[in-house]
Amino acid sequence: MLRLATASLVGTAIEFFDFFVYGTAAALVLGPLFFPTFSPIAGTLAAFGTFAIGFVARPLGSVLFGHVGDRYGRRPVLFASLLLTGCATVAVGCVPTYETLGIAAPLLLLTLRFLQGLGLGGEWGGAVLLTAEHAPANRRALWASFPQIGPAVGFLLANGVMLALTAGLSDADFRSWGWRVPFWAAGVLAAAGLLLRSSLAETPQFEELTASGRRASAPLAEIVRDHWRLVLLTAGALAVGYAVFYTVSTWALAYGTERLGVSSTVMLTCVMAAVAIKGAATPFVALLSDRWGRRPLCLAGCAASALWMFPMVALLHTAEPFLMFLGFLGSLLAFITMFAVIAAYLPELYEPRVRCTGAAVGYNLAGVLGGALTPIVATTLSDGGSGPPWGVAAYLTVVALISLGCFALLPETLPDRSEAAGAPKAAEAATA
């Protein structure tokens, strides 16, 4: 289990490194390089628009790779998704700017970001199911939480490289070539991840489905016909996690540097410190889930998010590094109280024959609802005025309350409370 979980963590970290390095670049540098004819605020919005395309692609990737995972196995998904994301990320680092290619430059950027999202849409389902379907029932949340540590590691890698580059290079050098280095490094990381995953075994549950001839012939059709309510509820429930995380990791970087005059080095340091603690807390929260259940922790995380958004915005607006760090940390601890749990919760909600498609589509559809729009909405709501951007806090609070309602409609799936095989039926009954 440790070898399987570590391989899932490393692969997920690499893919999220690819995804996050784009978000950081969008906040810091892509606007003036690829949209120089726009005003500063419009350039940032345009850069975040290309960032959002990755989230739009993720549900499509979950459908594509979910079909592969439910028909041909979880293992092939891990290879194909990592290869696609890695190649697209390296290519982003090679795209000439608007000054060289004109309008073709942002169009190429948009296309490659779409391919990044397509690959990441398949990664989560494959990595989570690899651990969740191998894990013993009484420790499923703990082992399945390893891929959930991957995003924190990927974020720290991406932003650590960006931090070193912004601190060690002049602004002119960083804008000229420095921002491309993390994208080129993605190729080396992807090759290492593919090598690590080459020895992984297929999950016992998929082998059982194959032996019994019960694999779904059209997983997406079954999900749309039989589980559509469950998909919508899980997407709505997880939307707040994406909204909170990308507010802290993407919008706050742009707001702090452009509106508050804080250096990008200070902003990145504050966010990275909060993300590091969030990543370290993940397995401990998962252990609580194995003891007390999935749903109670998800409800607690949603409630904490709703209560913390106004204090977080107030602390950010002080522009004091330690206070900003506290605001980010409170937000991310509320976030991980939910997201440490869902790697076990989502697979338990879906029956094995459509699990890869159902869990991945619900997870990535939430990214469109909460992650794709949040930096754009927050940037728009914070434009103008000298006081704290309370509109951003109000928006995030509303999203948290909607997610709280969705989680309240989902059933508990802890194995000692409900048999794993019966969980999908309980979920359908509750959502109906």
XYZ file of C-alpha atoms in Angstrom:
432
model
C 0.000 0.000 0.000
C 2.822 2.420 0.779
C 4.406 1.866 -2.642
C 1.060 2.275 -4.422
C 0.121 5.352 -2.424
C 3.540 6.938 -2.956
C 3.363 6.357 -6.712
C -0.083 7.969 -6.791
C 1.134 10.915 -4.723
C 4.208 11.513 -6.896
C 2.284 11.302 -10.167
C -0.467 13.590 -8.908
C 2.139 16.056 -7.606
C 3.776 16.175 -11.047
C 0.488 16.773 -12.853
C -0.573 19.467 -10.419
C 2.872 21.061 -10.715
C 2.107 21.412 -14.420
C -1.350 22.827 -13.710
C -0.367 25.198 -10.899
C 2.700 26.657 -12.574
C 0.377 28.002 -15.250
C -1.871 29.603 -12.617
C 1.074 31.333 -10.962
C 2.391 32.525 -14.320
C -1.098 33.819 -15.190
C -1.162 35.855 -11.981
C 2.368 37.238 -12.372
C 3.409 37.544 -16.007
C 1.176 36.120 -18.765
C -1.130 39.146 -19.019
C 1.448 41.702 -20.276
C 3.292 39.114 -22.409
C 0.329 37.643 -24.259
C -2.264 40.445 -23.959
C -0.129 43.618 -24.127
C -2.808 45.709 -25.848
C -5.127 45.341 -22.829
C -5.143 47.503 -19.732
C -3.444 45.899 -16.674
C -6.754 44.726 -15.169
C -8.072 43.509 -18.529
C -4.780 41.704 -19.201
C -5.038 39.907 -15.870
C -8.640 38.937 -16.621
C -7.613 37.625 -20.051
C -4.779 35.589 -18.519
C -7.195 34.162 -15.952
C -9.531 33.380 -18.859
C -6.906 31.097 -20.399
C -6.388 29.678 -16.887
C -10.128 28.895 -16.698
C -10.028 26.920 -19.954
C -8.069 24.231 -18.136
C -10.987 23.733 -15.771
C -13.479 23.585 -18.628
C -11.373 20.807 -20.182
C -11.142 18.783 -16.968
C -14.686 17.311 -17.071
C -14.083 16.365 -20.704
C -10.864 14.669 -19.634
C -12.703 12.851 -16.870
C -15.224 11.547 -19.434
C -12.482 10.448 -21.839
C -10.168 8.876 -19.288
C -13.071 7.694 -17.130
C -14.243 5.597 -20.073
C -10.732 4.141 -20.351
C -10.610 3.485 -16.599
C -13.996 1.755 -16.444
C -13.503 -0.232 -19.655
C -9.779 -1.029 -19.742
C -8.478 -0.444 -16.223
C -7.324 2.237 -13.818
C -3.643 1.689 -14.639
C -3.675 2.875 -18.310
C -5.290 6.137 -17.187
C -2.257 6.969 -15.046
C 0.130 6.705 -17.985
C -1.939 8.468 -20.641
C -3.001 11.409 -18.461
C 0.534 12.090 -17.194
C 2.000 11.916 -20.699
C -0.578 14.326 -22.137
C -0.261 16.877 -19.342
C 3.540 16.765 -19.371
C 3.835 17.302 -23.128
C 1.330 20.182 -23.093
C 3.140 21.885 -20.219
C 6.546 21.722 -21.902
C 4.966 23.173 -25.039
C 3.582 26.156 -23.057
C 7.165 27.044 -22.170
C 8.024 27.172 -25.872
C 5.191 29.426 -27.098
C 6.460 32.798 -28.410
C 4.812 35.903 -26.964
C 2.367 38.287 -28.626
C 5.248 40.484 -29.737
C 6.535 37.640 -31.960
C 3.390 35.780 -33.092
C 0.608 38.293 -32.609
C -2.854 36.852 -31.991
C -1.584 33.305 -32.669
C 0.358 33.404 -29.371
C -2.635 33.589 -26.982
C -4.526 31.116 -29.194
C -1.684 28.592 -28.846
C -1.619 29.252 -25.116
C -5.348 28.572 -24.942
C -5.017 25.284 -26.848
C -2.198 23.982 -24.677
C -4.005 24.971 -21.493
C -7.005 22.989 -22.742
C -4.778 19.917 -23.230
C -3.341 20.380 -19.740
C -6.844 20.332 -18.291
C -7.795 17.308 -20.375
C -4.913 15.297 -18.914
C -5.502 16.448 -15.342
C -9.181 15.528 -15.662
C -8.145 11.898 -16.013
C -5.329 11.907 -13.459
C -7.379 12.353 -10.305
C -9.764 9.465 -10.955
C -7.003 7.032 -11.861
C -4.716 7.952 -8.952
C -7.460 7.948 -6.321
C -9.008 4.670 -7.456
C -5.617 2.995 -7.579
C -5.215 3.578 -3.833
C -8.869 3.455 -2.731
C -9.566 0.109 -4.433
C -6.411 -1.491 -3.019
C -6.831 -0.103 0.513
C -8.378 -1.978 3.461
C -11.850 -0.634 4.273
C -10.935 0.591 7.761
C -8.061 2.731 6.420
C -9.417 3.665 3.010
C -9.543 7.417 3.682
C -5.954 7.421 4.985
C -4.457 5.659 1.961
C -6.688 7.477 -0.533
C -5.575 10.803 0.953
C -2.055 10.337 -0.463
C -3.079 11.571 -3.944
C -4.713 14.522 -2.162
C -1.300 15.495 -0.780
C -0.082 15.625 -4.381
C -1.693 18.994 -5.185
C 0.072 20.596 -2.183
C 3.417 19.132 -3.244
C 2.834 20.203 -6.852
C 1.887 23.701 -5.735
C 4.981 24.011 -3.540
C 7.231 22.784 -6.346
C 5.668 25.125 -8.904
C 5.718 28.165 -6.692
C 9.084 27.315 -5.153
C 10.630 27.399 -8.605
C 8.752 30.628 -9.417
C 9.858 32.147 -6.104
C 13.496 31.280 -6.749
C 13.296 32.717 -10.254
C 11.598 35.973 -9.230
C 14.077 36.420 -6.378
C 17.185 35.488 -8.374
C 16.475 37.169 -11.711
C 15.867 40.739 -12.693
C 12.317 41.588 -13.686
C 13.412 41.889 -17.321
C 15.074 38.446 -17.342
C 12.115 36.828 -15.599
C 9.701 38.240 -18.172
C 12.032 37.383 -21.028
C 12.843 33.721 -20.289
C 12.740 32.973 -16.559
C 9.015 32.237 -16.399
C 9.497 29.471 -19.008
C 11.910 27.381 -16.900
C 9.255 25.621 -14.745
C 7.342 24.617 -17.877
C 10.473 23.064 -19.394
C 11.233 21.265 -16.108
C 7.844 19.546 -16.390
C 9.256 17.264 -19.077
C 11.858 15.812 -16.702
C 9.278 15.365 -13.943
C 6.821 13.646 -16.283
C 9.478 11.168 -17.438
C 10.295 10.331 -13.798
C 6.606 9.864 -13.005
C 6.063 7.519 -15.944
C 9.024 5.408 -14.837
C 7.700 5.201 -11.276
C 4.236 4.134 -12.431
C 5.489 1.438 -14.820
C 5.441 -1.302 -12.155
C 1.995 -0.639 -10.663
C -0.602 -3.423 -10.605
C -4.251 -3.139 -11.638
C -6.782 -2.830 -8.812
C -8.488 -5.976 -7.447
C -11.978 -4.553 -7.981
C -11.383 -3.909 -11.671
C -9.902 -7.393 -12.121
C -13.023 -8.796 -10.467
C -15.247 -6.814 -12.836
C -13.256 -8.131 -15.800
C -13.413 -11.741 -14.606
C -17.171 -11.573 -14.037
C -17.891 -9.757 -17.320
C -19.604 -6.842 -15.521
C -17.571 -3.962 -16.967
C -19.711 -1.059 -18.195
C -19.900 -0.873 -21.980
C -20.864 2.820 -21.941
C -19.939 4.297 -18.518
C -20.976 7.861 -19.333
C -24.404 6.733 -20.547
C -24.954 4.853 -17.282
C -23.870 7.869 -15.244
C -26.211 10.212 -17.131
C -29.113 7.756 -16.918
C -28.749 6.393 -13.386
C -26.489 8.704 -11.376
C -26.992 12.230 -12.723
C -28.401 13.550 -9.429
C -25.403 12.199 -7.566
C -22.973 13.815 -10.038
C -24.661 17.214 -9.682
C -24.715 16.985 -5.886
C -21.053 16.017 -5.632
C -20.079 18.781 -8.051
C -22.034 21.338 -6.053
C -20.627 20.040 -2.777
C -17.001 20.289 -3.905
C -17.322 23.682 -5.616
C -16.439 25.584 -2.438
C -13.121 23.741 -2.111
C -12.019 24.837 -5.563
C -13.283 28.372 -4.992
C -11.382 28.743 -1.713
C -8.158 27.178 -2.971
C -7.915 29.204 -6.165
C -8.874 32.393 -4.363
C -5.850 31.902 -2.125
C -3.422 30.447 -4.658
C -4.245 32.511 -7.761
C -6.461 35.579 -7.223
C -4.763 36.629 -3.976
C -1.365 36.618 -5.701
C -2.594 39.004 -8.373
C -4.518 41.176 -5.881
C -1.586 41.408 -3.467
C 0.986 42.340 -6.108
C -1.150 44.633 -8.289
C -3.497 46.323 -5.800
C -1.659 46.213 -2.477
C 1.872 46.673 -3.781
C 3.226 43.618 -1.989
C 6.173 41.965 -3.735
C 5.498 38.707 -5.536
C 8.176 37.054 -3.380
C 6.315 37.914 -0.159
C 2.953 36.839 -1.572
C 4.306 33.514 -2.807
C 6.001 32.869 0.537
C 2.788 33.491 2.501
C 0.725 31.236 0.264
C 3.358 28.484 0.143
C 3.673 28.367 3.943
C -0.093 27.928 4.279
C -0.164 25.248 1.553
C 2.689 23.331 3.230
C 0.749 23.121 6.500
C -2.382 22.141 4.600
C -0.522 19.299 2.894
C 0.946 18.053 6.179
C -2.502 18.050 7.811
C -4.105 15.949 5.048
C -3.415 12.397 6.367
C -4.419 13.370 9.907
C -7.783 14.667 8.718
C -8.209 11.469 6.678
C -7.612 9.391 9.819
C -10.412 11.296 11.526
C -12.634 10.400 8.586
C -11.869 6.699 9.020
C -12.961 7.063 12.650
C -15.895 9.492 12.511
C -17.159 9.336 8.935
C -16.906 11.239 5.665
C -19.977 13.465 5.796
C -19.428 15.123 9.229
C -15.967 16.377 8.244
C -17.211 17.660 4.892
C -20.030 19.566 6.604
C -17.580 21.006 9.149
C -15.212 22.149 6.382
C -18.037 23.871 4.508
C -19.287 25.633 7.634
C -15.754 26.785 8.507
C -15.297 28.141 4.971
C -18.526 30.134 5.197
C -17.462 31.650 8.532
C -13.861 32.447 7.537
C -14.185 34.241 4.187
C -14.771 37.742 5.585
C -11.891 37.467 8.110
C -9.645 36.111 5.342
C -10.337 39.097 3.062
C -9.792 41.517 5.956
C -6.449 39.903 6.831
C -5.357 39.926 3.176
C -6.138 43.634 2.850
C -3.755 44.510 5.700
C -0.826 43.624 3.370
C 1.024 42.439 6.501
C 2.773 39.135 5.684
C 1.983 37.301 8.918
C -1.671 38.376 8.919
C -2.069 37.407 5.271
C -0.534 34.018 6.100
C -3.075 33.509 8.909
C -5.920 34.364 6.550
C -4.664 31.900 3.939
C -4.011 29.176 6.537
C -7.523 29.343 8.000
C -9.005 29.081 4.516
C -6.860 26.103 3.496
C -7.458 24.194 6.734
C -11.198 24.514 6.117
C -10.581 23.369 2.547
C -8.582 20.261 3.504
C -11.167 19.228 6.088
C -13.311 18.429 3.044
C -10.752 17.486 0.410
C -8.738 15.050 2.537
C -11.931 13.006 2.803
C -13.379 13.015 -0.701
C -10.757 10.677 -2.188
C -12.477 7.924 -0.203
C -15.958 9.467 -0.161
C -16.515 9.857 -3.912
C -15.445 6.326 -4.907
C -17.671 4.900 -2.151
C -20.667 6.782 -3.549
C -20.408 5.133 -6.996
C -20.645 1.462 -7.893
C -17.368 -0.038 -9.200
C -18.456 -0.487 -12.836
C -18.855 3.287 -13.372
C -16.729 4.549 -10.499
C -13.854 5.997 -12.525
C -16.208 8.051 -14.705
C -18.681 9.073 -12.004
C -16.186 10.133 -9.340
C -13.936 11.956 -11.821
C -16.786 13.794 -13.578
C -18.263 14.986 -10.263
C -14.843 16.084 -8.998
C -13.843 17.935 -12.157
C -17.252 19.477 -12.809
C -16.841 21.099 -9.403
C -13.623 22.602 -10.757
C -15.600 24.412 -13.450
C -18.141 25.688 -10.924
C -15.659 26.707 -8.230
C -12.190 26.973 -9.748
C -12.575 28.255 -13.295
C -14.775 31.232 -12.515
C -13.475 32.284 -9.112
C -10.299 34.191 -10.159
C -12.301 36.019 -12.855
C -15.249 36.825 -10.558
C -12.950 37.842 -7.699
C -10.848 40.086 -9.947
C -14.007 41.779 -11.236
C -15.486 42.231 -7.737
C -12.238 43.670 -6.372
C -11.736 46.176 -9.195
C -12.028 49.740 -7.926
C -12.392 51.072 -4.403
C -9.772 51.441 -1.706
C -11.298 49.285 1.009
C -11.234 45.507 1.463
C -12.932 43.616 -1.399
C -15.960 42.493 0.614
C -17.709 41.422 -2.582
C -15.161 38.596 -2.910
C -15.873 37.464 0.652
C -19.630 37.555 0.044
C -19.278 35.542 -3.163
C -17.190 32.851 -1.444
C -19.589 32.682 1.499
C -22.530 32.068 -0.832
C -20.607 29.296 -2.624
C -19.799 27.717 0.761
C -23.458 27.736 1.811
C -24.535 26.132 -1.479
C -21.915 23.411 -1.018
C -23.039 22.908 2.573
C -26.561 22.217 1.323
C -25.279 19.702 -1.245
C -23.199 17.829 1.327
C -26.241 17.713 3.627
C -28.119 15.770 0.925
C -25.383 13.145 0.495
C -25.362 9.964 2.630
C -22.642 8.620 4.902
C -20.521 5.847 3.351
C -18.133 4.881 6.173
C -17.705 1.099 5.762
C -18.613 0.217 9.353
C -21.882 2.154 8.970
C -22.945 0.995 5.543
C -21.706 -1.882 3.420
C -19.550 -0.628 0.542
C -21.726 -2.409 -1.976
C -24.830 -0.724 -0.670
C -23.472 2.801 -0.659
C -24.391 3.602 -4.280
C -27.998 2.578 -3.647
C -28.125 4.698 -0.510
C -26.712 7.623 -2.423
C -29.298 7.297 -5.178
C -32.108 7.061 -2.664
C -30.906 10.172 -0.852
C -30.405 12.247 -3.978
C -33.782 11.193 -5.374
